Amino acid sequence: MEGLGFRGAPRPPLIGTGAALIPEERGGQGAKVTTPQPLGRVGGAGPGAVLAGAGFAVSRLAWSWSTVAEVFSLNNLFIGLLFSLAACFHRADSAPRRRKFAQWGALCCGLGLCNQHTLVLYVAIIVPWVLLRLHSHQRLPEDSPWLLGGVAVVLALCGLLPYLYLPASSYHNAARWSWGDQTSLSGLITHLLRTEYGTFSLAKTESAVSLAVMLWAQLDHCVADLSPPVLVLAGAAAVLSCRAGRRCVVSWLLISALLLYSLFFAWRANLDIQRPLLLGVVERFWLQSDAALCVLSGLGLCGLQGALTQRLGRGALWSAGGWAFTAALVAHLAQSNHRECCPGRNGVAEQFARGLLDSVPRDSIILTRGDLPGNTLRYLHYCQGLRPDLSLVDQEMMTYGWYVEKLGPHHDRVHFPGRRWDPVPSEGKDTFTLEQFLLHNAQRAVFACIGLPDGDPSWQRSFSRWPWGVCDQLVPAQTQLRPEEWAQRTRNMFNLTHPHHSFHPGSWERVANEEMWQASMKTAFFLFDLAERTEEGETSMRLFDLSYTLYKEIVEQHEDHPSNWDKNMALASERLLRAGGRGHSQEGLLSESIKYFSLYLTKEPADPQAEAIRSALAHLLRERRRLRDTHAP
């Protein structure tokens, strides 16, 4: 809170104002007079400072993202540095000190923008204010804002020097995995502006979310994760700043930066936050506004403590109350977030990737899709050296013109029939379809993880898709399926060590765990669907029987399982009964179908097919009563 705290103890007041006396240069060179700064005065170490720092540190987002390799923790550091340097610049009592803090701030801005571009929204507020202050305090030729601004620009550019690594690395092309081609200026600009992801957007998508909906979601997050007292204190800081007017500069900087960032991000965050995972993607960017809110809450606590002391006296009492409040609130946040943010070494993402790598045959090609399989498999494969016999090819990256040229040389055993994957091949563009890629690599087993895009169905002409854990193997269409053998090969690929619905809904751990759970029943679902498309007869009955057996095995093995397993188990029992039973008890199949349909309706009462399921359930109950009446003595 150095340089940011409200005054936490009474100071000698100016006549009629109650403001603190803060020395600040005014008038001619060397002249010093005192000016009132009731809200920008440094109060020293106190409960407000602790609340701002510790409250942010133990908040859910800051805590959870500090334990993973991502850009957000380093961005938090640069935000804190900007806040601190801005406050030190504001308090500087001489031109050399102002120059020093302005220059350090310029370097910090450059370095911060190398890490995460969202920092520019805070820079856009702080830098003009710094330039204005430098201009207003110009006393000597060396204080010229143009000269100081030029030095600051040079230092900011020095902070951007790490970007030089990109064209150098791209030119040497030694990295086995990197994004884009930065050997040209256009490629470098494309990379810096995130053109392939969507400039000033989170994703390259046409979907949009209402500004009000996004802001409301952010408010819900603040209430749930920062707690209402933090918001109330931040609001108190805003009110006190309004009463102080232009004299409380640093507080106004924080408020302005917070408003600009929140509004701009809510406008450009084009992800469907109704989906928990995408909400988790969005909320990571709220860390930057959380930092400002926590500092404002500390300022609010200092301001209230100082106001109460000034009006009622008994400074020691209000100080002790501030410390008690801060300790209680920080302890509450730490206790609330400890279990979720420090689950220990759960290793679920590593378990997901290792299980997948261990399951595929030697010399296979894995077509990755999405962040979960792509990032986890690449880390284990490239960084830890697991399964060097495999080739990891990213489906999305193959659609970019630079992928085959830059990363193709690192896949010496993969044959690319063109420069990039295009679902709609055209003359003269040197593109290829998925079918052509598979035919050129037919000598190796190919697995798609997770899934295939809908835009290129060409593979269906020559290949079939068989389930393989979280993946699917793409096998030549003429290959004969042996259901019992395939069921045996794909059984128990993952050891489900974490209960269903573990982890936060917006976390990748939740996604990895859910994928492993659902992979347990993929073969059973595949055989059921195949039986549905097979003409009635022995083959169809055999497939229904095998599907039922697999469903029954996994459902009984895991008492707490996903709700869709109940529905699928009920359908498998009902279809096998309709197909003739294949030696199973008719009453037993009826009872199992009734049981699992009922369980599903209990878990998912809002299912769109709920009414149809209730109708089927009533029919099954009548059939069971009729069957029991028939066999009654």
XYZ file of C-alpha atoms in Angstrom:
633
model
C 0.000 0.000 0.000
C 3.072 2.259 -0.121
C 1.948 5.415 -1.812
C -1.673 4.264 -2.110
C -3.175 4.165 1.364
C -5.577 6.658 2.821
C -4.299 8.213 5.957
C -4.951 5.869 8.837
C -4.304 8.299 11.688
C -5.205 11.961 12.349
C -2.828 14.580 10.986
C -2.503 18.288 11.758
C -5.396 19.784 9.811
C -5.455 22.797 7.605
C -7.916 25.405 8.795
C -11.432 24.250 8.057
C -10.447 21.261 5.896
C -9.199 18.466 8.085
C -6.768 17.514 5.312
C -3.303 16.139 5.870
C -0.272 18.267 5.219
C 1.810 16.858 2.410
C 4.860 18.726 1.111
C 4.741 19.173 -2.628
C 6.681 21.463 -4.950
C 4.797 24.497 -6.163
C 5.902 27.842 -7.530
C 9.499 28.501 -8.450
C 12.477 26.218 -8.324
C 13.153 24.930 -4.865
C 10.043 26.504 -3.380
C 7.909 24.182 -1.278
C 4.459 24.751 0.114
C 1.963 22.366 1.622
C -1.205 21.364 -0.200
C -4.132 19.329 1.107
C -4.168 15.657 0.085
C -6.788 14.064 2.351
C -7.066 10.768 0.491
C -3.708 10.264 -1.203
C -1.635 10.534 1.955
C 0.486 7.488 2.770
C -0.643 6.025 6.046
C 2.265 3.645 6.431
C 1.890 0.002 7.344
C -1.627 -0.704 8.548
C -4.659 -2.938 8.163
C -5.619 -1.345 4.848
C -2.291 -2.288 3.290
C -2.576 -5.848 4.582
C -6.151 -6.153 3.378
C -5.220 -4.983 -0.127
C -2.271 -7.358 -0.491
C -3.356 -10.398 1.486
C -6.989 -10.182 0.377
C -5.958 -10.320 -3.256
C -3.377 -13.057 -2.630
C -5.873 -15.479 -1.062
C -8.744 -14.707 -3.443
C -9.799 -17.701 -5.517
C -8.559 -16.524 -8.898
C -5.217 -15.122 -7.722
C -4.506 -18.202 -5.627
C -5.531 -20.810 -8.186
C -3.716 -19.182 -11.126
C -0.539 -18.741 -9.113
C -0.117 -22.526 -9.039
C -0.083 -23.079 -12.808
C 2.246 -22.046 -15.631
C 0.349 -19.145 -17.161
C 0.781 -15.434 -17.863
C -1.601 -14.182 -15.195
C 0.614 -14.311 -12.111
C 3.377 -12.368 -13.859
C 0.762 -9.900 -15.072
C -0.328 -9.439 -11.444
C 3.279 -8.539 -10.619
C 3.417 -5.880 -13.323
C 0.056 -4.462 -12.230
C 1.368 -4.171 -8.677
C 4.534 -2.505 -9.942
C 2.523 0.005 -11.971
C 0.360 0.846 -8.963
C 3.391 1.262 -6.727
C 5.380 3.336 -9.234
C 2.363 5.550 -9.910
C 1.975 6.218 -6.188
C 5.703 6.874 -5.742
C 5.646 9.228 -8.739
C 2.681 11.064 -7.225
C 4.463 11.483 -3.879
C 7.854 12.444 -5.343
C 8.994 15.771 -3.895
C 11.672 16.580 -6.468
C 12.122 16.528 -10.231
C 14.887 13.864 -10.202
C 12.673 11.514 -8.223
C 9.765 12.062 -10.598
C 12.011 11.330 -13.565
C 13.280 8.172 -11.923
C 9.835 6.744 -11.203
C 8.530 7.747 -14.648
C 11.442 5.979 -16.339
C 11.071 2.830 -14.248
C 7.359 2.889 -15.042
C 8.057 3.107 -18.788
C 10.349 0.087 -18.617
C 7.757 -1.777 -16.543
C 5.069 -1.005 -19.148
C 7.188 -2.444 -21.938
C 8.029 -5.599 -20.034
C 4.421 -6.046 -18.926
C 3.140 -5.777 -22.494
C 5.554 -8.540 -23.485
C 3.707 -10.782 -21.069
C -0.002 -9.885 -21.513
C -1.563 -7.280 -23.768
C -4.506 -6.498 -21.485
C -2.134 -4.383 -19.393
C -2.405 -1.725 -22.111
C -5.783 -0.647 -20.705
C -4.144 0.339 -17.418
C -1.202 1.893 -19.268
C -3.673 3.992 -21.275
C -4.823 5.630 -18.026
C -1.521 5.975 -16.166
C 0.798 7.172 -18.955
C -1.227 10.299 -19.967
C -1.508 11.242 -16.301
C 2.264 10.909 -15.869
C 2.939 13.052 -18.949
C 0.503 15.693 -17.721
C 2.172 15.797 -14.310
C 5.603 16.074 -15.896
C 4.413 18.975 -17.989
C 2.848 20.754 -14.998
C 6.078 20.389 -12.971
C 8.433 21.571 -15.721
C 11.039 23.780 -14.104
C 14.359 23.220 -15.910
C 15.248 22.439 -19.549
C 16.012 18.877 -18.562
C 12.447 18.670 -17.177
C 10.982 19.149 -20.657
C 8.112 16.692 -21.143
C 9.327 16.089 -24.695
C 12.777 15.109 -23.478
C 11.413 13.034 -20.626
C 8.804 11.499 -22.920
C 11.503 10.546 -25.440
C 13.560 8.847 -22.745
C 10.438 7.051 -21.518
C 9.645 5.829 -25.040
C 13.181 4.465 -25.405
C 12.898 2.645 -22.086
C 9.476 1.268 -23.012
C 10.950 -0.041 -26.266
C 13.772 -1.611 -24.260
C 11.081 -3.388 -22.267
C 9.735 -4.796 -25.537
C 13.118 -6.258 -26.522
C 12.152 -9.831 -25.488
C 9.940 -9.843 -28.588
C 13.139 -10.079 -30.652
C 13.283 -13.719 -29.609
C 10.275 -14.484 -31.819
C 11.780 -13.767 -35.267
C 15.129 -15.228 -34.170
C 13.516 -18.454 -32.998
C 11.269 -18.628 -36.047
C 14.247 -18.142 -38.367
C 16.248 -20.984 -36.815
C 13.095 -23.151 -36.572
C 14.614 -25.311 -33.842
C 11.520 -25.401 -31.606
C 9.503 -28.579 -32.084
C 6.370 -26.647 -31.149
C 5.641 -22.967 -31.624
C 2.820 -20.818 -32.951
C 3.070 -18.928 -36.223
C 5.771 -17.783 -38.581
C 7.489 -14.617 -37.382
C 10.320 -14.588 -39.929
C 8.478 -11.863 -41.859
C 7.216 -8.511 -40.591
C 3.622 -9.390 -41.510
C 3.916 -12.692 -39.650
C 5.307 -10.921 -36.577
C 2.493 -8.338 -36.635
C -0.069 -11.123 -37.103
C 1.324 -12.841 -34.042
C 1.507 -9.693 -31.889
C -2.046 -8.640 -32.746
C -3.432 -12.159 -32.242
C -5.037 -11.990 -35.672
C -5.420 -15.765 -35.886
C -7.254 -15.769 -32.555
C -9.149 -12.532 -33.061
C -7.635 -9.116 -32.316
C -9.226 -7.480 -29.258
C -11.316 -10.630 -28.745
C -10.890 -13.789 -26.713
C -11.773 -16.120 -29.569
C -12.152 -16.075 -33.324
C -15.898 -16.535 -33.282
C -18.970 -14.694 -34.441
C -20.834 -15.180 -31.165
C -21.275 -12.193 -28.891
C -22.353 -11.734 -25.299
C -24.382 -8.811 -24.014
C -22.306 -6.171 -22.249
C -24.768 -6.166 -19.345
C -24.626 -9.957 -19.029
C -20.826 -9.942 -18.906
C -20.695 -7.123 -16.346
C -23.284 -8.883 -14.211
C -21.234 -12.078 -14.326
C -18.181 -10.122 -13.209
C -20.156 -8.623 -10.327
C -21.312 -12.114 -9.298
C -17.682 -13.208 -9.313
C -16.639 -10.271 -7.129
C -19.370 -10.982 -4.593
C -18.605 -14.709 -4.484
C -14.795 -14.644 -4.654
C -13.738 -11.291 -3.175
C -16.647 -11.087 -0.685
C -19.173 -8.261 -0.181
C -17.065 -6.404 2.441
C -14.302 -5.881 -0.121
C -16.803 -4.369 -2.560
C -18.313 -2.176 0.157
C -14.882 -0.852 1.136
C -13.971 -0.254 -2.522
C -17.225 1.685 -2.848
C -16.316 3.662 0.279
C -13.009 4.544 -1.350
C -14.870 5.820 -4.408
C -17.214 7.915 -2.251
C -14.351 9.385 -0.261
C -12.511 10.118 -3.499
C -15.561 11.978 -4.832
C -15.695 14.075 -1.690
C -12.003 14.846 -1.971
C -12.313 15.741 -5.646
C -9.174 16.175 -7.717
C -6.961 16.067 -4.646
C -7.193 12.260 -4.495
C -5.340 11.537 -7.731
C -4.130 7.983 -7.165
C -7.559 6.741 -6.152
C -9.062 8.288 -9.271
C -6.405 6.579 -11.365
C -7.389 3.200 -9.934
C -11.099 3.853 -10.399
C -10.611 5.040 -13.980
C -8.410 2.066 -14.882
C -10.899 -0.338 -13.294
C -13.859 1.137 -15.185
C -12.040 1.230 -18.535
C -10.771 -2.322 -18.201
C -14.084 -3.801 -17.029
C -16.153 -2.085 -19.714
C -13.739 -2.793 -22.564
C -13.251 -6.426 -21.599
C -16.978 -7.026 -21.135
C -17.506 -5.558 -24.604
C -14.875 -7.750 -26.306
C -15.133 -11.029 -24.343
C -17.030 -12.966 -27.014
C -17.380 -16.334 -25.280
C -20.543 -18.076 -24.123
C -20.199 -17.792 -20.361
C -23.233 -20.055 -19.875
C -20.761 -22.896 -20.400
C -18.697 -23.380 -17.210
C -15.421 -23.991 -19.026
C -15.742 -20.837 -21.140
C -16.714 -18.882 -18.037
C -13.476 -20.172 -16.513
C -11.580 -18.880 -19.558
C -13.185 -15.440 -19.175
C -12.826 -15.075 -15.428
C -9.041 -15.397 -15.552
C -8.982 -11.934 -17.112
C -10.924 -10.517 -14.186
C -7.756 -10.849 -12.110
C -6.594 -7.489 -13.404
C -9.711 -5.727 -12.155
C -9.638 -7.733 -8.903
C -6.224 -6.233 -8.164
C -7.587 -2.696 -8.463
C -10.655 -3.561 -6.372
C -8.544 -5.024 -3.571
C -6.301 -1.959 -3.473
C -9.369 0.276 -3.423
C -10.789 -1.777 -0.553
C -7.582 -1.153 1.389
C -7.880 2.536 0.642
C -11.498 2.470 1.798
C -10.552 0.813 5.093
C -7.789 3.389 5.698
C -10.135 6.209 4.795
C -12.930 5.023 7.099
C -10.503 4.431 9.915
C -9.056 7.921 9.501
C -12.500 9.540 9.263
C -13.742 7.800 12.415
C -10.590 8.740 14.272
C -10.896 12.367 13.194
C -14.563 12.642 14.181
C -14.691 10.455 17.306
C -11.119 10.191 18.475
C -9.843 6.957 20.047
C -7.483 6.184 17.194
C -6.124 3.080 18.920
C -9.642 1.599 19.091
C -10.330 2.080 15.377
C -6.877 0.817 14.501
C -7.457 -2.343 16.551
C -10.878 -2.740 14.922
C -9.303 -2.392 11.478
C -6.718 -5.073 12.266
C -9.383 -7.427 13.633
C -11.603 -6.896 10.594
C -8.685 -7.470 8.207
C -7.549 -10.632 10.001
C -11.080 -12.059 10.031
C -11.746 -11.308 6.363
C -8.397 -12.634 5.124
C -8.788 -15.769 7.266
C -12.289 -16.287 5.866
C -11.077 -15.983 2.269
C -8.131 -18.283 2.921
C -10.308 -20.920 4.575
C -12.935 -20.727 1.812
C -10.452 -21.104 -1.031
C -7.871 -23.439 0.469
C -9.504 -26.720 -0.497
C -10.260 -25.646 -4.056
C -6.994 -23.835 -4.746
C -4.698 -26.260 -2.924
C -6.100 -29.718 -3.647
C -2.630 -31.191 -3.331
C -0.957 -32.959 -6.205
C -4.151 -34.177 -7.870
C -2.319 -34.851 -11.130
C -5.571 -35.377 -13.015
C -4.357 -33.611 -16.167
C -1.147 -35.636 -16.141
C -3.165 -38.783 -15.467
C -5.327 -37.967 -18.485
C -2.335 -37.479 -20.790
C -0.311 -40.441 -19.501
C -3.289 -42.756 -19.809
C -3.764 -41.664 -23.399
C -0.087 -41.981 -24.350
C 0.232 -45.377 -22.682
C -2.820 -46.751 -24.486
C -2.009 -46.077 -28.136
C 0.044 -48.571 -30.178
C 3.634 -47.923 -31.129
C 4.432 -45.523 -34.013
C 0.920 -44.057 -34.038
C -0.127 -40.596 -35.192
C -2.285 -38.621 -32.746
C -4.405 -35.835 -34.218
C -4.948 -33.519 -31.268
C -7.865 -31.101 -31.047
C -8.284 -28.453 -28.379
C -6.173 -27.244 -25.471
C -6.595 -30.217 -23.145
C -5.135 -33.033 -25.283
C -2.885 -30.688 -27.245
C -1.093 -29.042 -24.324
C -0.931 -32.027 -21.982
C 0.311 -34.451 -24.616
C 2.862 -32.003 -26.013
C 4.252 -31.338 -22.548
C 4.773 -35.015 -21.750
C 5.964 -35.833 -25.267
C 8.331 -32.917 -25.919
C 9.372 -31.805 -22.431
C 9.496 -35.114 -20.587
C 10.383 -37.294 -23.585
C 7.500 -39.756 -23.235
C 6.658 -41.945 -26.225
C 9.160 -40.535 -28.763
C 7.809 -43.074 -31.276
C 4.537 -41.133 -31.571
C 3.760 -38.140 -33.801
C 1.517 -35.368 -32.460
C -0.229 -33.376 -35.186
C -2.598 -30.551 -34.264
C -5.812 -30.540 -36.296
C -6.479 -26.817 -36.014
C -2.885 -25.829 -36.705
C -2.874 -27.840 -39.943
C -5.382 -25.342 -41.355
C -2.812 -22.508 -41.117
C -0.388 -21.965 -43.954
C 2.659 -21.871 -41.689
C 2.109 -25.194 -39.870
C 3.442 -27.662 -42.449
C 6.307 -25.361 -43.451
C 7.491 -24.607 -39.899
C 6.590 -27.734 -37.926
C 6.434 -30.291 -40.723
C 10.236 -30.813 -40.642
C 9.924 -31.930 -37.024
C 7.460 -34.664 -38.116
C 9.795 -36.518 -40.432
C 7.638 -39.677 -40.420
C 4.370 -37.835 -41.146
C 3.460 -37.255 -44.790
C 1.616 -34.014 -45.538
C 0.043 -34.133 -49.019
C -0.018 -30.328 -49.297
C 0.817 -27.040 -47.592
C -2.255 -26.966 -45.359
C -5.485 -28.798 -44.520
C -8.502 -27.334 -46.283
C -11.880 -29.122 -46.150
C -12.689 -27.621 -49.572
C -9.762 -28.446 -51.863
C -9.181 -26.218 -54.857
C -6.837 -26.182 -57.825
C -3.519 -24.446 -57.404
C -3.673 -23.923 -53.622
C -1.718 -27.057 -52.705
C -4.180 -28.021 -49.981
C -5.390 -31.415 -48.787
C -8.414 -32.990 -47.138
C -8.438 -35.215 -44.094
C -9.083 -38.241 -46.306
C -5.955 -37.455 -48.331
C -3.913 -37.050 -45.166
C -5.090 -40.408 -43.828
C -4.427 -42.179 -47.135
C -0.882 -40.783 -47.260
C -0.255 -42.098 -43.725
C -2.173 -45.371 -44.057
C 0.836 -47.396 -42.885
C 0.477 -45.950 -39.357
C -2.368 -46.127 -36.855
C -4.106 -42.735 -36.583
C -6.081 -41.544 -33.552
C -8.206 -38.387 -33.287
C -8.229 -36.772 -29.805
C -10.713 -35.322 -28.936
C -13.035 -35.735 -31.922
C -12.937 -34.407 -35.476
C -14.286 -31.133 -36.897
C -17.602 -31.288 -38.731
C -16.395 -29.270 -41.706
C -14.504 -32.082 -43.440
C -16.484 -35.338 -43.796
C -14.203 -36.631 -46.577
C -12.692 -39.272 -44.307
C -16.034 -41.083 -44.132
C -15.578 -42.310 -47.724
C -12.549 -44.440 -46.882
C -12.373 -44.760 -43.087
C -14.427 -45.717 -40.063
C -14.236 -44.255 -36.568
C -13.888 -46.674 -33.668
C -13.742 -45.543 -30.011
C -10.410 -45.681 -28.192
C -10.747 -44.183 -24.734
C -11.004 -40.396 -25.054
C -9.898 -40.747 -28.682
C -11.171 -42.459 -31.819
C -9.103 -44.623 -34.114
C -9.581 -43.955 -37.810
C -9.406 -47.372 -39.469
C -9.812 -48.268 -43.156
C -13.478 -48.835 -43.988
C -12.864 -52.392 -45.187
C -11.449 -53.440 -41.773
C -13.746 -55.939 -40.048
C -14.814 -55.080 -36.507
C -14.670 -57.852 -33.921
C -16.864 -56.381 -31.151
C -15.788 -58.670 -28.288
C -12.114 -58.200 -29.069
C -12.499 -54.407 -29.402
C -14.437 -54.224 -26.145
C -11.650 -56.102 -24.391
C -8.934 -53.846 -25.865
C -10.665 -50.620 -24.827
C -11.827 -51.701 -21.361
C -10.461 -49.845 -18.298
C -8.058 -47.553 -20.155
C -8.193 -45.013 -17.332
C -7.963 -45.491 -13.589
C -10.704 -43.205 -12.250
C -9.091 -41.992 -9.024
C -11.157 -38.810 -8.620
C -14.919 -38.854 -8.008
C -17.260 -37.620 -10.659
C -17.889 -33.843 -10.474
C -14.581 -33.230 -8.699
C -12.874 -29.851 -9.167
C -14.277 -26.443 -10.035
C -16.729 -26.490 -12.996
C -14.654 -23.965 -14.931
C -11.303 -25.739 -14.491
C -9.391 -27.889 -16.939
C -9.072 -30.491 -14.173
C -12.848 -30.828 -14.272
C -12.757 -31.268 -18.055
C -9.968 -33.872 -17.911
C -11.730 -35.831 -15.180
C -15.051 -35.693 -17.061
C -13.411 -36.870 -20.289
C -11.947 -39.895 -18.530
C -15.273 -40.763 -16.917
C -17.161 -40.507 -20.201
C -14.448 -42.471 -22.029
C -15.306 -45.456 -19.841
C -18.628 -45.886 -21.638
C -17.676 -44.860 -25.190
C -17.312 -48.427 -26.434
C -20.648 -49.435 -24.907
C -22.323 -46.454 -26.588
C -20.588 -47.237 -29.894
C -21.813 -50.853 -29.856
C -25.338 -49.740 -28.906
C -25.413 -47.251 -31.787
C -24.040 -49.887 -34.163
C -26.741 -52.328 -33.068
C -29.399 -49.673 -33.711
C -28.138 -49.297 -37.291
C -27.863 -53.044 -37.889
C -30.781 -55.020 -39.277
C -32.573 -57.118 -36.684
C -31.112 -60.556 -36.232
C -28.401 -62.388 -34.361
C -25.784 -59.714 -35.061
C -27.988 -56.940 -33.709
C -28.916 -58.981 -30.612
C -25.253 -59.814 -30.016
C -24.286 -56.131 -30.157
C -27.117 -55.119 -27.810
C -26.053 -57.867 -25.393
C -22.414 -56.760 -25.430
C -23.390 -53.102 -25.000
C -25.666 -53.991 -22.081
C -22.912 -56.059 -20.443
C -20.387 -53.196 -20.687
C -22.876 -50.640 -19.364
C -23.823 -52.872 -16.447
C -20.174 -53.423 -15.576
C -19.224 -49.756 -15.401
C -22.470 -48.571 -13.760
C -22.215 -51.138 -10.959
C -18.495 -50.504 -10.568
C -18.982 -46.778 -9.881
C -21.880 -45.940 -7.590
C -21.516 -42.177 -8.062
C -21.467 -41.863 -11.842
C -22.578 -39.285 -14.464
C -26.335 -39.010 -14.904
C -26.235 -39.896 -18.597
C -24.956 -43.362 -17.633
C -28.330 -44.053 -15.981
C -30.193 -43.090 -19.138
C -27.924 -45.153 -21.367
C -28.117 -48.150 -19.035
C -31.935 -47.963 -19.066
C -31.991 -47.804 -22.862
C -29.540 -50.703 -23.187
C -31.737 -52.858 -20.918
C -34.900 -51.903 -22.799
C -33.398 -52.537 -26.268
C -31.988 -55.900 -25.259
C -35.394 -56.867 -23.887
C -37.057 -55.771 -27.125
C -34.471 -57.758 -29.146
C -35.364 -60.973 -27.334
C -33.298 -60.863 -24.172
C -30.546 -63.229 -25.383
C -30.878 -65.426 -22.300
C -31.376 -62.622 -19.763
C -34.394 -62.537 -17.454
C -37.219 -60.466 -18.907
C -38.293 -59.236 -15.483
C -34.694 -58.426 -14.610
C -34.256 -56.319 -17.759
C -37.570 -54.581 -17.124
C -36.614 -53.835 -13.524
C -33.211 -52.476 -14.508
C -34.702 -50.243 -17.190
C -37.273 -48.928 -14.685
C -34.609 -48.394 -12.025
C -32.200 -46.420 -14.182
C -34.861 -44.347 -15.935
C -36.131 -43.356 -12.486
C -32.624 -42.498 -11.278
C -32.034 -40.381 -14.360
C -35.253 -38.396 -13.878
C -34.278 -37.789 -10.249
C -30.902 -36.373 -11.327
C -32.071 -34.550 -14.466
C -35.723 -33.510 -13.962
C -35.377 -30.683 -16.516
C -34.263 -32.919 -19.391
C -36.130 -31.937 -22.616
C -37.080 -35.608 -23.042
C -38.329 -35.949 -19.480
C -41.967 -36.300 -20.520
C -41.163 -39.008 -23.081
C -39.100 -40.857 -20.474
C -41.969 -40.724 -17.983
C -44.285 -42.129 -20.624
C -41.826 -44.947 -21.373
C -41.424 -45.549 -17.651
C -45.178 -45.913 -17.177
C -45.276 -48.411 -20.047
C -42.422 -50.439 -18.558
C -44.167 -50.535 -15.158
C -47.351 -51.859 -16.788
C -45.345 -54.490 -18.644
C -43.660 -55.630 -15.444
C -47.004 -55.908 -13.633
C -48.431 -57.872 -16.555
C -45.397 -60.175 -16.588
C -45.654 -60.786 -12.838
C -49.401 -61.455 -13.101
C -48.745 -63.949 -15.875
C -46.266 -65.904 -13.754
C -48.227 -65.603 -10.507
C -49.402 -69.036 -9.100
